[in-house]
Amino acid sequence: MPINVLGIETSCDETSAAVISDNKILSNIIANQEVHQKYGGVVPELASRAHQKNIIPVLERALVKANIDKKDLDAIAYTRGPGLLGSLLVGSSFAKSISLSLNIPLIEVNHMQAHLLVNFIDDNAVDKPCFPFLGINISGGHTQIVICKNFFEMEVIGETLDDSIGEAFDKCGKVIGLDYPAGPKIDKLAKNGDPKKFKFSIPQVKGLNFSFSGLKTNFKRFIESKILENKSFIEEEKENICSSLQQTITKILLNKIIKAIKQTKTKNIVFGGGVSANSKIRESCRKELKNYNLFFPKIEYTTDNAAMIAIVGYLKYKEKNFTGYETESKARYKI
Ligand code: KG4
Ligand code: ZN
């Protein structure tokens, strides 16, 4: 009999439920919270209220789509952290009550581990990653280089000292009038732009750490000075600005990945997180790292989703790695 696990994800601004049967996803329902768009970023209080409103309909849709009765679930997995505490609490209390009422095991999941382990979902791709691998976690909240020895033994060897790579996209996007999240919009606009038209600063950070706040300041000053010369600068040059910015962010990331490969001598590189959906990052990594085995998640598994929580739930279920009801949510939760 296959093992059926329900996954629940509520760490930030997406309410999501997914059903996995062994390592195959049967459903993955995501409700995006549009309420944050006009604020230019996620408002924590609004996020937890929206999770409360969305979670039951999202769960019902996930069960219907998977064509599964809740009595056939073997376990429930949920995001313990990291994330916004109010948002995490909605998912954890919901998961705990389902676990209690159905009398099935509860499994806590680290959101950042899940962004990488989503690559183990069976989606008919030819290969799956082999351990050890280098995990490149690039999202709205994190930028991490991680050595992954096995499913649950991971060590962060590089991370951002300030803004995340996703914030670099989102905050620079805001400067040129793009709604939150600006990352996907920049990706789209950049397709018709010249990546070499404008030059932005590449930070000099030692070792495998990152810094993106200098780029954001440099970008903002550049745009402000250009507007003084020409009021329509953003409108006239939007595609070139996006393409040049994306090129700079890609270069910063790629430099560090190459350094990490040299340091760790790893052959396998596994990407995860919302920014790993970026077409330029995918294209440049495939080109520059063609002698390595690269794994990118399917686009629908890059930004926050419960399928990634469900696959970790399945992996932990096989090890009988279950969680007690006293387990607290963690806004900061190390990988
Ligand atoms: O993984 P995620 O959904 O949330 C966190 O765990 O933080 O990542 C969201 C981030 C946002 O910053 C968003 O702008 C970015 O992923 N993003 C992208 C793209 N799609 C999503 N950034 C660049 N290019 C994309 N195509
Ligand atoms: Zn995430």
Short mmCIF file of C-alpha atoms and ligand atoms in Angstrom, two decimals:
data_model
loop_
_atom_site.label_atom_id
_atom_site.label_comp_id
_atom_site.label_asym_id
_atom_site.label_seq_id
_atom_site.Cartn_x
_atom_site.Cartn_y
_atom_site.Cartn_z
CA MET A 1 0.00 0.00 0.00
CA PRO A 2 1.36 3.48 -0.82
CA ILE A 3 1.96 5.97 1.98
CA ASN A 4 -0.29 9.05 1.70
CA VAL A 5 0.92 12.22 3.38
CA LEU A 6 -0.85 15.58 3.58
CA GLY A 7 1.50 18.59 3.52
CA ILE A 8 0.59 22.04 4.89
CA GLU A 9 2.64 25.19 4.16
CA THR A 10 1.87 28.58 5.73
CA SER A 11 5.28 30.12 6.45
CA CYS A 12 4.84 33.42 4.60
CA ASP A 13 2.15 34.61 2.19
CA GLU A 14 1.07 31.44 0.42
CA THR A 15 -1.49 29.08 1.94
CA SER A 16 -0.89 25.66 0.48
CA ALA A 17 -1.96 22.03 0.94
CA ALA A 18 -0.68 19.02 -1.02
CA VAL A 19 -1.20 15.27 -1.03
CA ILE A 20 1.67 12.94 -1.86
CA SER A 21 1.37 9.19 -2.43
CA ASP A 22 4.82 7.71 -1.87
CA ASN A 23 6.94 10.21 -3.80
CA LYS A 24 4.31 11.17 -6.40
CA ILE A 25 2.31 14.38 -5.96
CA LEU A 26 -1.47 13.94 -6.32
CA SER A 27 -2.39 17.57 -5.63
CA ASN A 28 -0.68 20.84 -4.75
CA ILE A 29 -3.11 23.71 -4.14
CA ILE A 30 -1.71 27.20 -3.51
CA ALA A 31 -3.71 30.30 -2.54
CA ASN A 32 -1.65 33.45 -3.12
CA GLN A 33 -2.40 36.44 -0.92
CA GLU A 34 -2.91 39.39 -3.22
CA VAL A 35 -3.62 41.66 -0.24
CA HIS A 36 0.15 42.42 0.12
CA GLN A 37 0.71 43.74 -3.41
CA LYS A 38 -0.21 47.34 -2.68
CA TYR A 39 2.11 47.46 0.37
CA GLY A 40 5.20 46.44 -1.63
CA GLY A 41 5.93 43.50 0.71
CA VAL A 42 4.30 41.00 3.04
CA VAL A 43 2.35 42.48 6.01
CA PRO A 44 2.60 39.79 8.75
CA GLU A 45 -0.75 40.49 10.45
CA LEU A 46 -2.63 40.42 7.13
CA ALA A 47 -0.79 37.21 6.18
CA SER A 48 -1.90 35.25 9.25
CA ARG A 49 -5.50 36.45 8.86
CA ALA A 50 -5.52 35.38 5.20
CA HIS A 51 -4.10 31.94 6.16
CA GLN A 52 -6.98 31.46 8.63
CA LYS A 53 -9.49 32.31 5.91
CA ASN A 54 -7.85 30.17 3.21
CA ILE A 55 -6.69 27.05 4.98
CA ILE A 56 -9.92 25.00 5.08
CA PRO A 57 -10.92 25.65 1.42
CA VAL A 58 -7.33 24.96 0.30
CA LEU A 59 -7.27 21.65 2.20
CA GLU A 60 -10.66 20.63 0.79
CA ARG A 61 -9.51 21.37 -2.75
CA ALA A 62 -6.29 19.40 -2.22
CA LEU A 63 -8.24 16.32 -1.04
CA VAL A 64 -10.74 16.55 -3.92
CA LYS A 65 -8.00 17.01 -6.54
CA ALA A 66 -6.05 14.05 -5.09
CA ASN A 67 -9.28 12.03 -5.07
CA ILE A 68 -8.52 10.85 -1.57
CA ASP A 69 -10.60 10.60 1.58
CA LYS A 70 -9.03 12.00 4.73
CA LYS A 71 -9.40 8.55 6.32
CA ASP A 72 -6.79 7.31 3.83
CA LEU A 73 -4.11 9.73 5.00
CA ASP A 74 -1.19 8.13 6.86
CA ALA A 75 0.42 11.29 8.25
CA ILE A 76 0.32 15.07 8.21
CA ALA A 77 3.43 17.19 7.62
CA TYR A 78 3.60 20.94 8.27
CA THR A 79 6.16 23.77 8.15
CA ARG A 80 7.63 24.36 11.60
CA GLY A 81 9.86 27.26 10.45
CA PRO A 82 11.55 29.47 9.48
CA GLY A 83 8.93 32.08 8.62
CA LEU A 84 6.49 34.60 10.07
CA LEU A 85 5.46 33.35 13.50
CA GLY A 86 1.77 34.27 13.16
CA SER A 87 1.58 32.52 9.79
CA LEU A 88 3.45 29.42 11.00
CA LEU A 89 1.08 29.12 13.98
CA VAL A 90 -1.99 28.90 11.73
CA GLY A 91 -0.50 25.93 9.84
CA SER A 92 0.89 24.16 12.90
CA SER A 93 -2.33 24.37 14.95
CA PHE A 94 -4.33 23.21 11.95
CA ALA A 95 -1.96 20.28 11.31
CA LYS A 96 -1.97 19.30 14.98
CA SER A 97 -5.76 19.27 15.16
CA ILE A 98 -6.07 17.11 12.01
CA SER A 99 -3.43 14.73 13.36
CA LEU A 100 -5.32 14.44 16.65
CA SER A 101 -8.74 14.00 15.10
CA LEU A 102 -7.62 11.39 12.55
CA ASN A 103 -5.18 9.80 14.98
CA ILE A 104 -2.30 9.86 12.47
CA PRO A 105 1.34 10.92 13.03
CA LEU A 106 2.40 14.55 12.87
CA ILE A 107 5.66 15.46 11.08
CA GLU A 108 7.44 18.83 11.38
CA VAL A 109 9.38 20.13 8.38
CA ASN A 110 12.11 22.74 7.98
CA HIS A 111 10.99 25.01 5.13
CA MET A 112 14.55 25.55 3.80
CA GLN A 113 15.35 21.83 3.75
CA ALA A 114 12.07 21.34 1.90
CA HIS A 115 13.01 23.88 -0.82
CA LEU A 116 15.97 21.63 -1.69
CA LEU A 117 14.36 18.22 -1.08
CA VAL A 118 11.47 19.11 -3.43
CA ASN A 119 13.88 17.87 -6.12
CA PHE A 120 13.18 14.30 -4.91
CA ILE A 121 9.52 14.38 -5.99
CA ASP A 122 8.96 11.78 -8.69
CA ASP A 123 7.87 13.88 -11.66
CA ASN A 124 9.11 11.52 -14.35
CA ALA A 125 12.39 13.43 -14.67
CA VAL A 126 15.21 11.13 -15.71
CA ASP A 127 17.58 11.53 -12.75
CA LYS A 128 17.35 12.42 -9.08
CA PRO A 129 20.20 14.10 -7.17
CA CYS A 130 22.86 11.93 -5.51
CA PHE A 131 24.40 12.72 -2.12
CA PRO A 132 26.54 14.54 -1.26
CA PHE A 133 25.35 17.62 -3.13
CA LEU A 134 25.70 21.36 -2.94
CA GLY A 135 22.31 22.98 -2.21
CA ILE A 136 21.72 26.49 -3.58
CA ASN A 137 18.75 27.90 -1.68
CA ILE A 138 17.67 31.17 -3.27
CA SER A 139 14.39 32.64 -2.08
CA GLY A 140 12.67 35.76 -0.79
CA GLY A 141 13.85 35.13 2.76
CA HIS A 142 17.16 33.33 2.29
CA THR A 143 20.29 32.98 0.17
CA GLN A 144 22.26 29.94 1.27
CA ILE A 145 24.92 27.56 0.01
CA VAL A 146 24.44 24.26 1.81
CA ILE A 147 26.41 21.01 1.91
CA CYS A 148 23.84 18.21 1.93
CA LYS A 149 25.31 14.93 3.18
CA ASN A 150 22.03 13.07 3.28
CA PHE A 151 18.32 13.93 3.50
CA PHE A 152 18.53 15.50 6.93
CA GLU A 153 22.21 16.26 7.49
CA MET A 154 22.82 19.68 6.00
CA GLU A 155 25.36 22.41 6.76
CA VAL A 156 25.17 26.04 5.62
CA ILE A 157 28.61 27.13 4.31
CA GLY A 158 27.58 30.51 2.90
CA GLU A 159 24.68 32.89 3.38
CA THR A 160 23.67 36.50 2.96
CA LEU A 161 24.90 39.09 5.44
CA ASP A 162 21.95 41.42 4.70
CA ASP A 163 19.23 41.25 2.02
CA SER A 164 18.33 37.98 0.31
CA ILE A 165 18.64 37.52 -3.45
CA GLY A 166 14.82 37.63 -3.72
CA GLU A 167 14.80 40.96 -1.89
CA ALA A 168 17.37 42.28 -4.39
CA PHE A 169 14.85 41.55 -7.17
CA ASP A 170 11.83 42.78 -5.20
CA LYS A 171 13.33 45.98 -3.74
CA CYS A 172 15.00 47.07 -6.99
CA GLY A 173 11.75 46.26 -8.80
CA LYS A 174 9.88 48.54 -6.41
CA VAL A 175 12.27 51.41 -7.32
CA ILE A 176 11.14 51.14 -10.95
CA GLY A 177 7.46 50.82 -10.01
CA LEU A 178 6.95 47.04 -10.20
CA ASP A 179 4.47 45.43 -7.78
CA TYR A 180 5.57 42.88 -5.18
CA PRO A 181 6.89 40.28 -5.91
CA ALA A 182 8.93 41.94 -8.66
CA GLY A 183 11.20 38.92 -9.38
CA PRO A 184 8.96 37.21 -11.97
CA LYS A 185 8.14 40.58 -13.60
CA ILE A 186 11.84 41.45 -13.96
CA ASP A 187 12.48 38.00 -15.45
CA LYS A 188 9.78 38.62 -18.07
CA LEU A 189 10.77 42.21 -18.95
CA ALA A 190 14.48 41.24 -19.10
CA LYS A 191 13.82 38.85 -21.99
CA ASN A 192 13.63 41.79 -24.42
CA GLY A 193 16.41 43.85 -22.86
CA ASP A 194 20.17 44.25 -23.28
CA PRO A 195 21.98 42.70 -20.28
CA LYS A 196 25.10 44.78 -20.94
CA LYS A 197 23.42 48.20 -21.29
CA PHE A 198 23.92 49.29 -17.66
CA LYS A 199 26.51 48.30 -15.06
CA PHE A 200 25.68 47.80 -11.38
CA SER A 201 28.00 47.08 -8.49
CA ILE A 202 29.23 43.58 -7.65
CA PRO A 203 29.91 43.39 -3.88
CA GLN A 204 33.26 42.10 -2.66
CA VAL A 205 32.32 39.74 0.15
CA LYS A 206 34.83 37.26 1.53
CA GLY A 207 34.34 33.50 1.35
CA LEU A 208 30.98 32.08 0.37
CA ASN A 209 28.78 34.76 1.94
CA PHE A 210 26.63 37.20 -0.02
CA SER A 211 25.58 40.82 0.32
CA PHE A 212 22.84 42.44 -1.74
CA SER A 213 22.14 45.69 0.11
CA GLY A 214 24.95 47.60 -1.68
CA LEU A 215 23.52 46.62 -5.07
CA LYS A 216 20.09 47.88 -4.00
CA THR A 217 21.54 51.29 -2.95
CA ASN A 218 23.67 51.52 -6.11
CA PHE A 219 20.63 50.68 -8.26
CA LYS A 220 18.40 53.24 -6.50
CA ARG A 221 20.97 56.05 -6.85
CA PHE A 222 21.53 55.19 -10.51
CA ILE A 223 17.79 55.36 -11.30
CA GLU A 224 17.35 58.61 -9.35
CA SER A 225 20.23 60.29 -11.19
CA LYS A 226 18.94 59.13 -14.58
CA ILE A 227 15.44 60.46 -13.81
CA LEU A 228 16.94 63.88 -13.11
CA GLU A 229 18.31 63.87 -16.68
CA ASN A 230 15.23 62.34 -18.29
CA LYS A 231 11.83 62.00 -16.57
CA SER A 232 10.81 59.12 -18.84
CA PHE A 233 14.02 57.14 -18.27
CA ILE A 234 12.31 54.18 -16.54
CA GLU A 235 9.57 53.88 -19.17
CA GLU A 236 12.02 54.15 -22.08
CA GLU A 237 14.62 51.77 -20.66
CA LYS A 238 12.59 49.37 -18.47
CA GLU A 239 13.57 46.21 -20.36
CA ASN A 240 17.27 47.14 -20.48
CA ILE A 241 17.26 48.09 -16.78
CA CYS A 242 15.68 44.73 -15.86
CA SER A 243 18.00 42.76 -18.08
CA SER A 244 21.13 44.51 -16.72
CA LEU A 245 20.00 44.12 -13.11
CA GLN A 246 19.22 40.43 -13.63
CA GLN A 247 22.61 39.95 -15.28
CA THR A 248 24.35 41.49 -12.22
CA ILE A 249 22.40 39.36 -9.71
CA THR A 250 23.12 36.22 -11.77
CA LYS A 251 26.83 37.06 -11.86
CA ILE A 252 27.00 37.56 -8.08
CA LEU A 253 25.33 34.18 -7.55
CA LEU A 254 27.35 32.31 -10.15
CA ASN A 255 30.70 33.63 -8.80
CA LYS A 256 29.86 32.18 -5.38
CA ILE A 257 28.62 28.86 -6.75
CA ILE A 258 31.88 28.43 -8.71
CA LYS A 259 33.86 29.25 -5.56
CA ALA A 260 31.82 26.76 -3.51
CA ILE A 261 32.32 24.02 -6.12
CA LYS A 262 36.10 24.58 -6.02
CA GLN A 263 36.10 24.49 -2.22
CA THR A 264 33.90 21.40 -1.80
CA LYS A 265 34.76 19.53 -5.03
CA THR A 266 31.09 18.64 -5.41
CA LYS A 267 29.76 17.37 -8.73
CA ASN A 268 26.05 17.68 -7.95
CA ILE A 269 24.34 21.05 -7.56
CA VAL A 270 20.71 21.23 -6.43
CA PHE A 271 18.70 24.46 -6.59
CA GLY A 272 15.63 25.48 -4.61
CA GLY A 273 13.51 28.51 -3.68
CA GLY A 274 11.48 31.08 -5.62
CA VAL A 275 14.46 32.71 -7.33
CA SER A 276 15.50 29.34 -8.83
CA ALA A 277 12.57 29.90 -11.23
CA ASN A 278 14.57 32.70 -12.86
CA SER A 279 15.21 31.93 -16.52
CA LYS A 280 18.54 33.81 -16.74
CA ILE A 281 19.92 32.08 -13.63
CA ARG A 282 18.93 28.69 -15.07
CA GLU A 283 20.40 29.48 -18.49
CA SER A 284 23.70 30.90 -17.16
CA CYS A 285 24.22 28.07 -14.65
CA ARG A 286 23.57 25.45 -17.33
CA LYS A 287 26.04 27.19 -19.64
CA GLU A 288 28.80 27.95 -17.14
CA LEU A 289 28.52 24.71 -15.15
CA LYS A 290 28.00 22.28 -18.01
CA ASN A 291 30.38 19.70 -16.54
CA TYR A 292 28.31 19.36 -13.38
CA ASN A 293 25.01 17.65 -12.62
CA LEU A 294 22.48 20.45 -12.08
CA PHE A 295 18.99 19.94 -10.66
CA PHE A 296 16.30 22.62 -10.78
CA PRO A 297 12.79 22.02 -9.41
CA LYS A 298 9.79 22.17 -11.74
CA ILE A 299 8.69 25.84 -11.86
CA GLU A 300 5.55 25.16 -9.76
CA TYR A 301 7.76 23.77 -6.98
CA THR A 302 10.13 26.76 -6.82
CA THR A 303 8.03 29.33 -4.93
CA ASP A 304 6.42 28.35 -1.63
CA ASN A 305 4.21 25.27 -1.95
CA ALA A 306 3.04 22.34 0.15
CA ALA A 307 4.32 19.68 -2.27
CA MET A 308 7.81 20.31 -0.89
CA ILE A 309 6.50 19.85 2.66
CA ALA A 310 4.70 16.64 1.65
CA ILE A 311 7.83 15.05 0.10
CA VAL A 312 9.81 15.72 3.29
CA GLY A 313 6.86 14.30 5.25
CA TYR A 314 7.07 11.13 3.17
CA LEU A 315 10.87 10.85 3.64
CA LYS A 316 10.51 11.32 7.41
CA TYR A 317 7.55 8.92 7.61
CA LYS A 318 9.74 6.15 6.20
CA GLU A 319 12.16 6.77 9.09
CA LYS A 320 9.30 7.01 11.63
CA ASN A 321 10.59 10.49 12.44
CA PHE A 322 7.41 11.85 14.07
CA THR A 323 6.71 15.01 16.05
CA GLY A 324 5.05 15.60 19.44
CA TYR A 325 2.17 18.07 19.91
CA GLU A 326 4.28 20.18 22.27
CA THR A 327 6.66 21.11 19.40
CA GLU A 328 6.75 24.90 18.98
CA SER A 329 6.89 26.82 15.72
CA LYS A 330 10.16 28.65 15.07
CA ALA A 331 10.43 31.96 13.21
CA ARG A 332 14.19 31.27 13.02
CA TYR A 333 14.89 27.64 12.36
CA LYS A 334 18.34 26.53 11.23
CA ILE A 335 18.56 24.02 8.42
O1 KG4 B 1 10.67 30.67 -2.06
P1 KG4 B 1 9.75 31.82 -2.08
O2 KG4 B 1 8.35 31.62 -2.62
O3 KG4 B 1 9.55 32.43 -0.66
C1 KG4 B 1 10.46 32.38 0.38
O4 KG4 B 1 10.64 31.30 0.98
O5 KG4 B 1 11.05 33.46 0.63
O6 KG4 B 1 10.49 32.98 -2.90
C2 KG4 B 1 9.86 34.19 -3.22
C3 KG4 B 1 10.86 35.03 -3.99
C4 KG4 B 1 10.42 36.47 -4.24
O7 KG4 B 1 11.46 37.33 -3.87
C5 KG4 B 1 10.17 36.50 -5.75
O8 KG4 B 1 10.38 37.76 -6.34
C6 KG4 B 1 11.19 35.50 -6.23
O9 KG4 B 1 11.12 34.45 -5.29
N1 KG4 B 1 10.93 34.98 -7.57
C7 KG4 B 1 11.71 35.25 -8.65
C8 KG4 B 1 11.12 34.59 -9.76
N2 KG4 B 1 10.00 33.92 -9.33
C9 KG4 B 1 9.91 34.17 -7.97
N3 KG4 B 1 12.83 35.99 -8.75
C10 KG4 B 1 13.39 36.08 -9.97
N4 KG4 B 1 12.88 35.49 -11.09
C11 KG4 B 1 11.77 34.74 -11.03
N5 KG4 B 1 11.28 34.16 -12.13
ZN ZN B 2 10.24 29.61 0.69
#
